[in-house]
XYZ file of C-alpha atoms in Angstrom:
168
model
C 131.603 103.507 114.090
C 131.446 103.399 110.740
C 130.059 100.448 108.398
C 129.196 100.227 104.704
C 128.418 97.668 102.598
C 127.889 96.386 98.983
C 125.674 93.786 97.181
C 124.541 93.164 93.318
C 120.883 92.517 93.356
C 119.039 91.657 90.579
C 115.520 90.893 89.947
C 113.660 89.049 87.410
C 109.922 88.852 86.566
C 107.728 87.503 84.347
C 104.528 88.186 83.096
C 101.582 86.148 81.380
C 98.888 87.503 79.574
C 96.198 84.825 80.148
C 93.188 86.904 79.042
C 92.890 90.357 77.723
C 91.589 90.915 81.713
C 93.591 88.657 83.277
C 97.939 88.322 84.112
C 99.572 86.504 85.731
C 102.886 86.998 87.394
C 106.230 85.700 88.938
C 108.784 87.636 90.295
C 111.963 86.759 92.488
C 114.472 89.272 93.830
C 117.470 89.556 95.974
C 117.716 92.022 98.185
C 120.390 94.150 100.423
C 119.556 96.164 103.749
C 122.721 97.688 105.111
C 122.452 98.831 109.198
C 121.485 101.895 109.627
C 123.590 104.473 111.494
C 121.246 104.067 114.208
C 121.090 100.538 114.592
C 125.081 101.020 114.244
C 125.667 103.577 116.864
C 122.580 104.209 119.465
C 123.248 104.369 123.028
C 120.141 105.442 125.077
C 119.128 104.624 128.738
C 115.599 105.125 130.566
C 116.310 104.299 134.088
C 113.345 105.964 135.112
C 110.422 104.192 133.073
C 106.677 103.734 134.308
C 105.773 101.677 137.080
C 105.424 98.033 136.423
C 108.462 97.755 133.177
C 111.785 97.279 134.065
C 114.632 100.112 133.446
C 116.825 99.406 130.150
C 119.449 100.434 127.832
C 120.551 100.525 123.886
C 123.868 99.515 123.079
C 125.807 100.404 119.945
C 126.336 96.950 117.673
C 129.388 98.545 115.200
C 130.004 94.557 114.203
C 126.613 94.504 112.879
C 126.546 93.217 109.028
C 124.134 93.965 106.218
C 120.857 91.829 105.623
C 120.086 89.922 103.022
C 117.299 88.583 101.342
C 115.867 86.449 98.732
C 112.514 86.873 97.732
C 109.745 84.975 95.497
C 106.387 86.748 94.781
C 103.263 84.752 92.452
C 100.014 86.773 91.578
C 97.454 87.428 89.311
C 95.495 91.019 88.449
C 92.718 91.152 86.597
C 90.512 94.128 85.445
C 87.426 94.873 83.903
C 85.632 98.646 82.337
C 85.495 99.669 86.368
C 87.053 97.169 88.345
C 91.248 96.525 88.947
C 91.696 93.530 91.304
C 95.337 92.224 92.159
C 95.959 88.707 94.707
C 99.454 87.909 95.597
C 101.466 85.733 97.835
C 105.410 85.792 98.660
C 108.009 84.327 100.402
C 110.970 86.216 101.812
C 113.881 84.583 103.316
C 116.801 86.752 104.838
C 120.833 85.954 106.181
C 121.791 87.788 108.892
C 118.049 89.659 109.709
C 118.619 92.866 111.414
C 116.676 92.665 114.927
C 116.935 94.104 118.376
C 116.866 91.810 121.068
C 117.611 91.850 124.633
C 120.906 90.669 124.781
C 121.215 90.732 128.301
C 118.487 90.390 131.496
C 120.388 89.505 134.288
C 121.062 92.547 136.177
C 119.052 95.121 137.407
C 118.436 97.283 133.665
C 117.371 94.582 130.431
C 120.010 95.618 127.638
C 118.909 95.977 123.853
C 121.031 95.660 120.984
C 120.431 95.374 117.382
C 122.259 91.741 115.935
C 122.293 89.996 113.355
C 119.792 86.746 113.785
C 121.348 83.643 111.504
C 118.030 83.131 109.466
C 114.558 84.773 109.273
C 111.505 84.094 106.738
C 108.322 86.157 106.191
C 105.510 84.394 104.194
C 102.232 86.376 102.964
C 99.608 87.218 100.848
C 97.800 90.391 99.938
C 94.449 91.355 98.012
C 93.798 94.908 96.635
C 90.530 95.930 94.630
C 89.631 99.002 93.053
C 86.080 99.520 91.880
C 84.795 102.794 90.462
C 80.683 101.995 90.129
C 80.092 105.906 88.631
C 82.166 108.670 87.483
C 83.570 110.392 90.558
C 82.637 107.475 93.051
C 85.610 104.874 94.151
C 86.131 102.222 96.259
C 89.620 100.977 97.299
C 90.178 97.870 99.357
C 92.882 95.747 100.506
C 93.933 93.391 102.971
C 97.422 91.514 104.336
C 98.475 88.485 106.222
C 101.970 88.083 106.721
C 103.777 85.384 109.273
C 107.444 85.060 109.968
C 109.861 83.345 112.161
C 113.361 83.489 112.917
C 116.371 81.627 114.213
C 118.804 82.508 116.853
C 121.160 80.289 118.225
C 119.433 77.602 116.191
C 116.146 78.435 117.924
C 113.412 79.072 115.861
C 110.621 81.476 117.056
C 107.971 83.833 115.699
C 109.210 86.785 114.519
C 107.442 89.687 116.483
C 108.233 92.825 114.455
C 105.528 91.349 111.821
C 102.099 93.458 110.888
C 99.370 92.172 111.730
C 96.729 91.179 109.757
C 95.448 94.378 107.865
C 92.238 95.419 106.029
C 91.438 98.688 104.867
């Protein structure tokens, strides 16, 4: 099947000079994710898998729409002669969220599809820091938190295909 799609998105930010080492920023955004030709047309079977999972299939979805998303982000960076440092936090919320789910577990082989769930929002908040103590010496950091949920059939659950925590 074929599927295409079409969205404006625009994005507007703003940016405060509080100090001469010190911004802060807003930003929101709209955002557009059409299927994939994957997610569109994929038909795979493992009726043979490892002992203890169950057999399954992939079924094409070629009603599946685009995605969309709003998102807000709010941060600050700051830097000094040999440090950067940036701290942010967002909220994304998305209409039809591309997601494959187990559409059916009744029989003997679980079936996956990729739908469209009604509603999904990821919340977060990241921290990166660059610090260069001598010429030729460098330290980068960062870390990320991010927790989401979705809705389904006016269910609302955790949404599993989020990061975990990261540091690095």
């Amino acid at each position: 099947a074929s599927s295409s799609g079409q969205a404006f998105t625009p994005r507007l930010g703003v940016l405060w000079q509080l100090a001469h080492t010190l911004q802060a920023y807003g930003q929101w955004a709209r955002g557009f994710r059409a299927p994939t030709p994957g997610q569109v047309n994929t038909r795979f079977e493992n009726l043979s898998p490892p002992p203890g999972r169950r057999p399954y299939r992939s079924v094409a979805n070629p009603d599946l729409r685009p995605e969309r998303a709003q998102s807000f982000e709010l941060g600050l960076r700051g830097r000094s002669a040999d440090l950067r440092w940036q701290l942010a936090a967002f909220d994304n919320r998305y209409r039809d969220f591309i997601s494959q789910e187990i559409v059916d577990a009744s029989g003997a082989v679980d079936i996956f599809q990729f739908i469209n769930l009604g509603a999904a929002r990821v919340r977060g908040a990241e921290a990166r820091l660059h610090w260069q103590p001598a010429p030729g010496w460098q330290l980068h950091a960062a870390a990320a938190q991010a927790r989401g949920h979705r809705e389904r059939a006016g269910v609302r659950s955790p949404l599993e295909t989020i990061e975990p925590t990261r540091i690095g």
